[in-house]
XYZ file of C-alpha atoms in Angstrom:
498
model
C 17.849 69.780 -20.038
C 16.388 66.167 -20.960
C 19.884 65.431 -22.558
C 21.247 66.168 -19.103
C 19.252 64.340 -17.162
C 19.451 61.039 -18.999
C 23.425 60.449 -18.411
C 23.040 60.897 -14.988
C 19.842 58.914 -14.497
C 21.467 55.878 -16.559
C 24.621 56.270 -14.367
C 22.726 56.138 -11.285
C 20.896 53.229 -12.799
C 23.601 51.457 -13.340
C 24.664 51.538 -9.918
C 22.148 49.921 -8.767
C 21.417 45.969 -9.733
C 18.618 43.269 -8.684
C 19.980 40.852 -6.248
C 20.323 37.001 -7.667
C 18.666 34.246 -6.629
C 21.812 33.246 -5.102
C 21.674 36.233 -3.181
C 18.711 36.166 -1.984
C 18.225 32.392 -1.257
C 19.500 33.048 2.272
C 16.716 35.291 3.031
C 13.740 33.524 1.501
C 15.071 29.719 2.452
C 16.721 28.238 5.552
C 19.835 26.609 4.924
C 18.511 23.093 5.517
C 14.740 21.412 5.100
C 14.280 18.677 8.058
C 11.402 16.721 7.512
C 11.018 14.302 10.580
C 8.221 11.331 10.694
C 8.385 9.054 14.043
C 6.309 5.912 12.874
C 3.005 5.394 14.587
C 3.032 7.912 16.777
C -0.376 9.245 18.009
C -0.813 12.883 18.757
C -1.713 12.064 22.546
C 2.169 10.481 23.175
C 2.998 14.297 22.632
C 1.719 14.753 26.498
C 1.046 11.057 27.870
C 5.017 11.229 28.040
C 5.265 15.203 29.126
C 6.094 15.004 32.112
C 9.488 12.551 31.532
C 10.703 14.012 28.075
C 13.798 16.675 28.662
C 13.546 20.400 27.961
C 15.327 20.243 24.695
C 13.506 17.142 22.298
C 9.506 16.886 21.918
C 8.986 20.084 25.014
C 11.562 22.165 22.796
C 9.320 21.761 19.391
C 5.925 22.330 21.841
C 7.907 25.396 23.722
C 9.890 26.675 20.252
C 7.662 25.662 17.715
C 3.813 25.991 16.305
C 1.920 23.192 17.066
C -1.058 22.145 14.816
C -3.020 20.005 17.601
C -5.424 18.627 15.827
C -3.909 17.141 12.327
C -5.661 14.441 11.105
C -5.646 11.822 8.150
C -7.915 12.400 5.832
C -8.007 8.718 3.802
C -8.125 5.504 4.684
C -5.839 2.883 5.094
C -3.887 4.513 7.358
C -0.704 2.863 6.692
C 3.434 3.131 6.735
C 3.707 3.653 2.618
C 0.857 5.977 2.283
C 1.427 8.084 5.254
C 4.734 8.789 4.232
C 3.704 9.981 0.644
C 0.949 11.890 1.605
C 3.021 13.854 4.068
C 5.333 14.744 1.725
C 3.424 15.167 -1.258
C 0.097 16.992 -0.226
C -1.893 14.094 -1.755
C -4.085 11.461 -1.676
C -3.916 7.513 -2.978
C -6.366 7.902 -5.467
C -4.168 10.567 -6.690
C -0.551 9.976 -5.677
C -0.739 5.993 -6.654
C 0.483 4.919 -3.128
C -2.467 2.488 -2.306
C -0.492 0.702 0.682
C 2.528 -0.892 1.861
C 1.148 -3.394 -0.659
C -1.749 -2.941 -3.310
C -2.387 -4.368 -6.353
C -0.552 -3.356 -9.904
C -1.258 -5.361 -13.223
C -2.438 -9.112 -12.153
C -1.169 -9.170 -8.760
C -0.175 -7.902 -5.557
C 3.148 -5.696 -5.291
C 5.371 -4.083 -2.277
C 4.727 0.093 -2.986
C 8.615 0.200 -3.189
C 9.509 -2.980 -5.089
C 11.817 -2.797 -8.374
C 13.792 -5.912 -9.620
C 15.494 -3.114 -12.515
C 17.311 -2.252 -9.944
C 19.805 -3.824 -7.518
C 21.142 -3.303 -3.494
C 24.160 -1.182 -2.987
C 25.637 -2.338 0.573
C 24.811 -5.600 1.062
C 24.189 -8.970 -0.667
C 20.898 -9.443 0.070
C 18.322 -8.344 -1.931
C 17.028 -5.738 0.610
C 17.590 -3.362 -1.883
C 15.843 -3.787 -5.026
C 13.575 -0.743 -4.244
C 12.539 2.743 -5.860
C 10.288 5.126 -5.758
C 9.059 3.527 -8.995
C 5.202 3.223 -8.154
C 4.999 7.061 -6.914
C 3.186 8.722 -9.446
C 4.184 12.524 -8.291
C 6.211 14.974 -7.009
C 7.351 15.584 -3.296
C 8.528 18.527 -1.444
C 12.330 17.663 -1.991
C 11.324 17.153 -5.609
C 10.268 20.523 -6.141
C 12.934 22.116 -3.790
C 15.451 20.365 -6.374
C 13.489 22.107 -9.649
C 13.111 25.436 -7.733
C 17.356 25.275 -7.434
C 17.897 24.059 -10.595
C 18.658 20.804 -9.005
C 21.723 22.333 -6.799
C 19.499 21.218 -3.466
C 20.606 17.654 -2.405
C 17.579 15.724 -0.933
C 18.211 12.450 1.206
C 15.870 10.233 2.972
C 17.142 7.993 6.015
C 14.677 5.255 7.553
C 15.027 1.900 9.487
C 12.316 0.875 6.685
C 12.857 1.133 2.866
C 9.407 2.938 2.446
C 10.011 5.463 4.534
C 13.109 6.434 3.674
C 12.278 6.436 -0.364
C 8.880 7.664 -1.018
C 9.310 10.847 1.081
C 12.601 11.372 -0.825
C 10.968 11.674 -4.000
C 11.930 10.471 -7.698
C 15.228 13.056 -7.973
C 16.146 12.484 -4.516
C 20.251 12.283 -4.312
C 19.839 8.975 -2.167
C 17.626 7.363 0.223
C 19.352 4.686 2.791
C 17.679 2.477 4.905
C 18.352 -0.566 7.202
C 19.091 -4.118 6.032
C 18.015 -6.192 9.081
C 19.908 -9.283 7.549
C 23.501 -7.670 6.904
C 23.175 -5.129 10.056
C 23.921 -2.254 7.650
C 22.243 0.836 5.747
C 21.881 0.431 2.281
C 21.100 1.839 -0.701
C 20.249 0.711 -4.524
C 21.074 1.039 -7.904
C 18.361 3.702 -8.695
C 20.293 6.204 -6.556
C 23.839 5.034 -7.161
C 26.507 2.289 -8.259
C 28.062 2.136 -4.658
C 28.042 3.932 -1.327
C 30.035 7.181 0.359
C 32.582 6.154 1.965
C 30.943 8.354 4.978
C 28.256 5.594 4.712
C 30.884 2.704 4.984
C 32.535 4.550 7.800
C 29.392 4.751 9.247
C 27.978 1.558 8.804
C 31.379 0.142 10.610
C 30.202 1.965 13.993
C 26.842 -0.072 13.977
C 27.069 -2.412 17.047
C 26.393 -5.862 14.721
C 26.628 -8.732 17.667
C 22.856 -7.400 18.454
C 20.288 -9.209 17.992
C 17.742 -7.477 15.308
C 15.144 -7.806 17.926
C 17.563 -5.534 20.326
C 17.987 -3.110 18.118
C 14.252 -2.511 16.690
C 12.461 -3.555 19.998
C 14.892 -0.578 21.841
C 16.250 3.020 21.750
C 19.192 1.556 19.676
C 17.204 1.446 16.672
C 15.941 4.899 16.774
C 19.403 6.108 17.409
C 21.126 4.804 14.493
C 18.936 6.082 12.376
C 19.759 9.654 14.177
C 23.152 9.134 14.170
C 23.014 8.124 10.079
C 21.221 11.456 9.745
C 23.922 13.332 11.264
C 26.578 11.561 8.921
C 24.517 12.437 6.265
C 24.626 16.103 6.663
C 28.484 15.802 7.676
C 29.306 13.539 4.976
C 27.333 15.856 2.013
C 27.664 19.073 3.941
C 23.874 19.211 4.079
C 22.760 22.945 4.732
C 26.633 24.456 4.910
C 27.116 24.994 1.349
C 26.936 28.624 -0.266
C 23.802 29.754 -0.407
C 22.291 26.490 -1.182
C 18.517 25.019 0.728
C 19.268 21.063 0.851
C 16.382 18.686 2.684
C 17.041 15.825 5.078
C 13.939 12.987 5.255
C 14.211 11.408 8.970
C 11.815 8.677 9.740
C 12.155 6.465 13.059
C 10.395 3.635 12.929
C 10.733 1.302 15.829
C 7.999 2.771 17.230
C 5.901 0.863 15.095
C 7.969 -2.003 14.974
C 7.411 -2.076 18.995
C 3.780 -1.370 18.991
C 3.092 -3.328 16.570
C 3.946 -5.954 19.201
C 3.405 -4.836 22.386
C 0.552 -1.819 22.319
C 0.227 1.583 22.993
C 0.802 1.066 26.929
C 3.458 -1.375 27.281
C 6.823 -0.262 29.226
C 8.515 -0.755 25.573
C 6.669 1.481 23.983
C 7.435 4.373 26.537
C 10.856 3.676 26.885
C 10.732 4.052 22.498
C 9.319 7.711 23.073
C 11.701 8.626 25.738
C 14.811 7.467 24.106
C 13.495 9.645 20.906
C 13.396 12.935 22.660
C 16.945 12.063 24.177
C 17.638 11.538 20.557
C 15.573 14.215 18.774
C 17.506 16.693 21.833
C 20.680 16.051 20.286
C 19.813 15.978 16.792
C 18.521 19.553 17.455
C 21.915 20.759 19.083
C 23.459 18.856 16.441
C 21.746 21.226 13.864
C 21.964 24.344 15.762
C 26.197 23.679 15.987
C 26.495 22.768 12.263
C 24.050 24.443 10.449
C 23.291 27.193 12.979
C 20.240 28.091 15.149
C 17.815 29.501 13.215
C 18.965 28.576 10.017
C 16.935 25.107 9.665
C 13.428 24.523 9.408
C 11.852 21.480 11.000
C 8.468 19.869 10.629
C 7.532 16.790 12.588
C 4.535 14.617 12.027
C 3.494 10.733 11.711
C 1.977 7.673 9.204
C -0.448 7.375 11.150
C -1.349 6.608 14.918
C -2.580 3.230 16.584
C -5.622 1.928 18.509
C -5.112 0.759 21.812
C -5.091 -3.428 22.243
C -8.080 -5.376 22.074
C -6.725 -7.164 25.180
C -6.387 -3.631 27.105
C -9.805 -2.275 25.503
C -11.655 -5.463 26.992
C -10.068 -5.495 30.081
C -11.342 -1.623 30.844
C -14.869 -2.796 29.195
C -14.329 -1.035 26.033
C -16.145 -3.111 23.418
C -13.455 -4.442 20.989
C -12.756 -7.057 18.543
C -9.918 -8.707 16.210
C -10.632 -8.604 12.287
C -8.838 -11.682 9.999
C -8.804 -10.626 6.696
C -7.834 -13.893 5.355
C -10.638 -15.632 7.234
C -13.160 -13.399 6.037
C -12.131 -13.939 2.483
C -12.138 -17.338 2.866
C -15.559 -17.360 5.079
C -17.447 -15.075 1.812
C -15.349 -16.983 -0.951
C -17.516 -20.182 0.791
C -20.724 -17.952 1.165
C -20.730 -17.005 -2.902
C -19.613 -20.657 -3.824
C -23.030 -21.422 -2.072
C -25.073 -18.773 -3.519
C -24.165 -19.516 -6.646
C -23.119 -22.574 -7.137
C -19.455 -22.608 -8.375
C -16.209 -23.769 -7.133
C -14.309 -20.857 -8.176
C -13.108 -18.104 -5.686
C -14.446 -15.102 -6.584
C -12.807 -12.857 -4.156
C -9.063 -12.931 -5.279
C -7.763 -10.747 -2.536
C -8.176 -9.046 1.278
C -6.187 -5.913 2.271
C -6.354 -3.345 4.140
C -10.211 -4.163 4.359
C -10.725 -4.223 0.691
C -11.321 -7.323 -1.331
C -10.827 -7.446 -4.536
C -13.120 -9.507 -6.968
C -11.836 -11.770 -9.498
C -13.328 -10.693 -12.271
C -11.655 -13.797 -15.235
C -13.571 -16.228 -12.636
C -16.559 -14.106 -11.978
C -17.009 -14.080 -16.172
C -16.266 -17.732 -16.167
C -18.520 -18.250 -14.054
C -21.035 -16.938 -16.096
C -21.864 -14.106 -13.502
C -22.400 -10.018 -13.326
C -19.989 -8.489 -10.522
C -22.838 -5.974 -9.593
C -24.968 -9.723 -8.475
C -21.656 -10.636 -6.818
C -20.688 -7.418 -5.396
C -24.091 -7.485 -4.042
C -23.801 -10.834 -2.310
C -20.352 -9.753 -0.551
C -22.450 -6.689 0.815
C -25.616 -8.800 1.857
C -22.325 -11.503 3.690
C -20.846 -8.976 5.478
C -23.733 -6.957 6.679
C -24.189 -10.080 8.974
C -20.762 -10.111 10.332
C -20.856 -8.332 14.141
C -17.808 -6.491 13.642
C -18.699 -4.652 10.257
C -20.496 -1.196 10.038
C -20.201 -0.877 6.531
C -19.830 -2.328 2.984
C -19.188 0.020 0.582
C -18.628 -0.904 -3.222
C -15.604 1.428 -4.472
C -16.656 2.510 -7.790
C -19.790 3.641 -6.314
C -18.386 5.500 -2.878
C -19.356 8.735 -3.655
C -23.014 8.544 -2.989
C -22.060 5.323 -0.399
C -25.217 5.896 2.256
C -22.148 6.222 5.276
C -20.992 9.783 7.541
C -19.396 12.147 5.110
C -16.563 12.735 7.478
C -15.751 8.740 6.569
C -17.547 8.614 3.102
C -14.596 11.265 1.857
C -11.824 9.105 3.949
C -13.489 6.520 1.713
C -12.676 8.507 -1.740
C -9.283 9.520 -1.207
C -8.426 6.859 -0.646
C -9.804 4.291 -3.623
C -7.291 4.118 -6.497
C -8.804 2.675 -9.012
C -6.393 0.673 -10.634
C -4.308 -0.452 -7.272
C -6.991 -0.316 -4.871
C -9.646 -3.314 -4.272
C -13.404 -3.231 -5.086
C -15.312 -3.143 -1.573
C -14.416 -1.267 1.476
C -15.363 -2.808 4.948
C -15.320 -0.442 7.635
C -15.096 -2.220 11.079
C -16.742 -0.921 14.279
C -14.718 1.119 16.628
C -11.999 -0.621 18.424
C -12.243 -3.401 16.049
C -9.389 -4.166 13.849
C -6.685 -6.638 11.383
C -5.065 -9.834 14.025
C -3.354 -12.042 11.613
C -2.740 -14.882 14.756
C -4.416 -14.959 18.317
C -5.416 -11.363 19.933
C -2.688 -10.154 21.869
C -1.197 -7.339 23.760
C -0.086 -5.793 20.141
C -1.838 -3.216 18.591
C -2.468 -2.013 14.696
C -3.768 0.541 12.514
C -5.283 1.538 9.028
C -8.750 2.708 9.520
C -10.588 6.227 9.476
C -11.142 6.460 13.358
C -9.341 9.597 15.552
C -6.617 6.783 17.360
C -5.150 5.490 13.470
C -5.833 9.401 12.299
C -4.837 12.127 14.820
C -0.964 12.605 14.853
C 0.957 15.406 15.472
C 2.227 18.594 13.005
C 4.507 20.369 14.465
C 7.011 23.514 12.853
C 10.031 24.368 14.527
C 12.764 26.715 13.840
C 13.529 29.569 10.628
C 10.811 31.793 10.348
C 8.507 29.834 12.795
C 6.777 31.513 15.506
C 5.590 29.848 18.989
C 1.722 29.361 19.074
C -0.591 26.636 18.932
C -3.667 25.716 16.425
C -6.686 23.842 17.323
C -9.331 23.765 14.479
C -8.748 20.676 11.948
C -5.766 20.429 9.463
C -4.891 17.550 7.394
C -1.978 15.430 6.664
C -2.119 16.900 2.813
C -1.465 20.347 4.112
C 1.698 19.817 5.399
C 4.074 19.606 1.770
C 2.044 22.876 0.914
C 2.691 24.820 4.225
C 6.171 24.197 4.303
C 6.678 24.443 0.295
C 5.234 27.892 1.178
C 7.395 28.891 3.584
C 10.401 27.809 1.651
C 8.865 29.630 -1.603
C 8.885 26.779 -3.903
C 5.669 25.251 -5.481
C 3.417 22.730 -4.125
C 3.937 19.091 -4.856
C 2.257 18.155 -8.494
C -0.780 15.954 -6.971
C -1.111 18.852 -3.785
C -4.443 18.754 -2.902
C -4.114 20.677 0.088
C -3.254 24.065 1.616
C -0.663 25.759 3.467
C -1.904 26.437 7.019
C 0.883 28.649 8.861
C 0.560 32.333 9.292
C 2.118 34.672 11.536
């Protein structure tokens, strides 16, 4: 009887056979990643602009999609370079390496994307000597491309080079971003020897007799950078090959660009946000036509957000205040030559509200950096605008809120970062000339911190979330709905569920 039963039970076996991953990639992936960042936009432009968006850009994600409405960043500075890496790696600057759009490496300050190994494919300029050299893990395209066996192609597309690099990844197939001085997108050496001819053919298109101010400072800027995403997935058949998940890394950022200059209220700013949704409208029909609807996944987030100008802030009696770094620097680099009687500067640096001590001429000096250290905190405890001075190496027990004490500790990277951490009053922050109508960004407080998460499309659906999330659980949630594994420095969690 057993003898009989085996034939047939191998034979029925045999017709049966586990499905490959090629098989089955359709059903646990979308066809096509889109990971969309829009440059200093605060969570609150999400409704300040409701009412005059169209039904199909930022009210089609709210109305479609899960929103997360209270994301927030969970480190400090909340800049361009950082925000960028930590949404698409899950991780922190003391982990990720990202300490700024500039920080210090070896015995000076560097640019978080600069590489001189490697050389600008476009252009002449030198635009494009930059990598994502000084990133020290993985993204979420990264890990898409191991969890494929590297058959996923991953692009980035920015106006800046940061932006469109660091959320790319190391194996990215190319990031391309915009030379201001040639007019053109570009690419370097790192990524390849010369560009797609859908890239040249692209780059002809670009309207060059502009003015870089009237393309940055308007819609124009925000809609080449669409329109190079859509050659991108036309020119590398992004999300329409055979059972293949490929990622596209959007980031628009004029927004900033205009802020930057003219606030969080000026008629330039709005007209930025409602030329996106126009934009973001037809990217999404773009997608729906090529890819198909329903077969990508979007997520949409920021760097960071922006406080509202000192001028506004004082003229509605909110107390407020402009911050020079370089003048404080100077101002304490004077104080200590005082206190202890040296000509030597022993503050070499001021960033992002850290200074950084000069330890060759605090040892020349014949001095101990914890009597220094102590004098910087004792200078600025005077100055009207400072809450707190907090020596780096000792943050942890730092006698400051938790909620900002952790911001504090994420963010300190030991070998880039600098060696105190001021933390201005609210509504106080960085001017470089005289206070204007312009605005800026980089500290703990909800206006630089609360930006938007939103999920739109395969798999998502509609509903809304309102306790706190963090910028680091965004590369987990969506490497979780994709099914690949979290970014190598993840450090935080994936937040959707159905």
């Amino acid at each position: 009887m057993k003898k009989n039963i085996l034939p047939l039970l191998m034979l029925l076996l045999s017709s049966f056979s586990l499905p490959s991953f090629a098989d089955a990639v359709g059903e646990i992936r979308p066809k096509l990643v889109v990971g969309i960042a829009v440059d200093q936009m605060r969570w609150d432009y999400l409704y300040r602009f409701y009412d005059d968006y169209t039904d199909n850009g930022f009210r089609r994600m709210l109305r479609e999609g899960y929103s997360f409405e209270n994301c927030q960043i969970n480190y400090i500075p909340s800049v361009t370079a950082i925000g960028h890496t930590s949404l698409y790696t899950g991780s922190v600057p003391s982990i990720h390496g990202i300490a700024g759009n500039n920080f210090w490496k070896g015995s000076g300050m560097t640019y978080c994307c600069r590489d001189t190994t490697v050389q600008t494919v476009g252009s002449t300029t030198k635009e494009g000597q930059m990598s994502p050299c000084n990133l020290w893990v993985t993204t979420i395209g990264d890990e898409l491309k191991t969890a494929t066996s590297w058959k996923s192609k991953v692009i980035g597309v920015s106006f800046k080079d940061r932006a469109a690099i660091l959320p790319a990844g190391h194996s990215a197939d190319a990031a391309y971003w915009f030379d201001k001085k040639a007019k053109c997108f570009i690419s370097s050496t790192y990524y390849m020897d010369k560009l797609p001819g859908w890239v040249n053919a692209y780059n002809e298109k670009i309207n060059k007799k502009l003015d870089i101010n009237d393309i940055q400072y308007q819609p124009y800027g925000n809609q080449i950078v669409e329109e190079m995403a859509k050659a991108a997935i036309k020119g590398e058949r992004l999300g329409q090959r055979d059972d293949q998940t490929d990622m596209i890394c959007i980031s628009f950022s004029c927004p900033d660009i205009t802020g930057h200059k003219y606030g969080t209220h000026h008629e330039l700013t709005y007209k930025q946000y409602i030329g996106l949704d126009k934009q973001l409208a037809d990217f999404f029909d773009y997608l729906d036509r090529t890819v198909g609807k329903g077969q990508w996944l979007a997520f949409l987030s920021a760097d960071h957000g922006a406080s509202n100008s000192i001028e506004q802030n004082l003229a509605h009696k909110i107390p407020a205040g402009g911050f020079n770094d370089g003048q404080a620097a100077k101002q304490a680099n004077e104080a200590l030559a005082k206190k202890f009687s040296t000509s030597a500067k022993l503050i070499s640096a001021c960033y992002d509200y850290k200074l950084r001590l000069d330890r060759d001429a605090i040892s020349r000096a014949g001095l101990k950096e914890c009597d220094v250290k102590q004098a910087i905190r004792e200078f600025f405890r005077n100055d009207p605008m400072v809450m707190y001075v907090v020596d780096l190496e000792h943050a942890a027990e730092a006698p400051v809120p938790s909620y900002i004490r952790e911001k504090i500790v994420n963010g300190y990277n030991h070998e880039r970062s600098g060696d105190i951490q001021l933390i201005l009053k609210p509504q106080h922050f960085g001017t470089w000339k005289d206070i204007g109508p312009g605005t800026s960004h980089g500290l703990w407080n909800p206006y630089d911190c609360h930006i938007p998460f939103i999920l739109m499309g395969w798999g998502i659906e509609h509903g809304a979330y309102n306790h706190e999330v963090h910028i680091t659980d965004i590369a987990p949630t969506v490497c979780s709905l994709i099914h690949i594994q979290m970014p190598s420095g993840c450090i935080g969690q994936g937040v959707y569920e159905k």
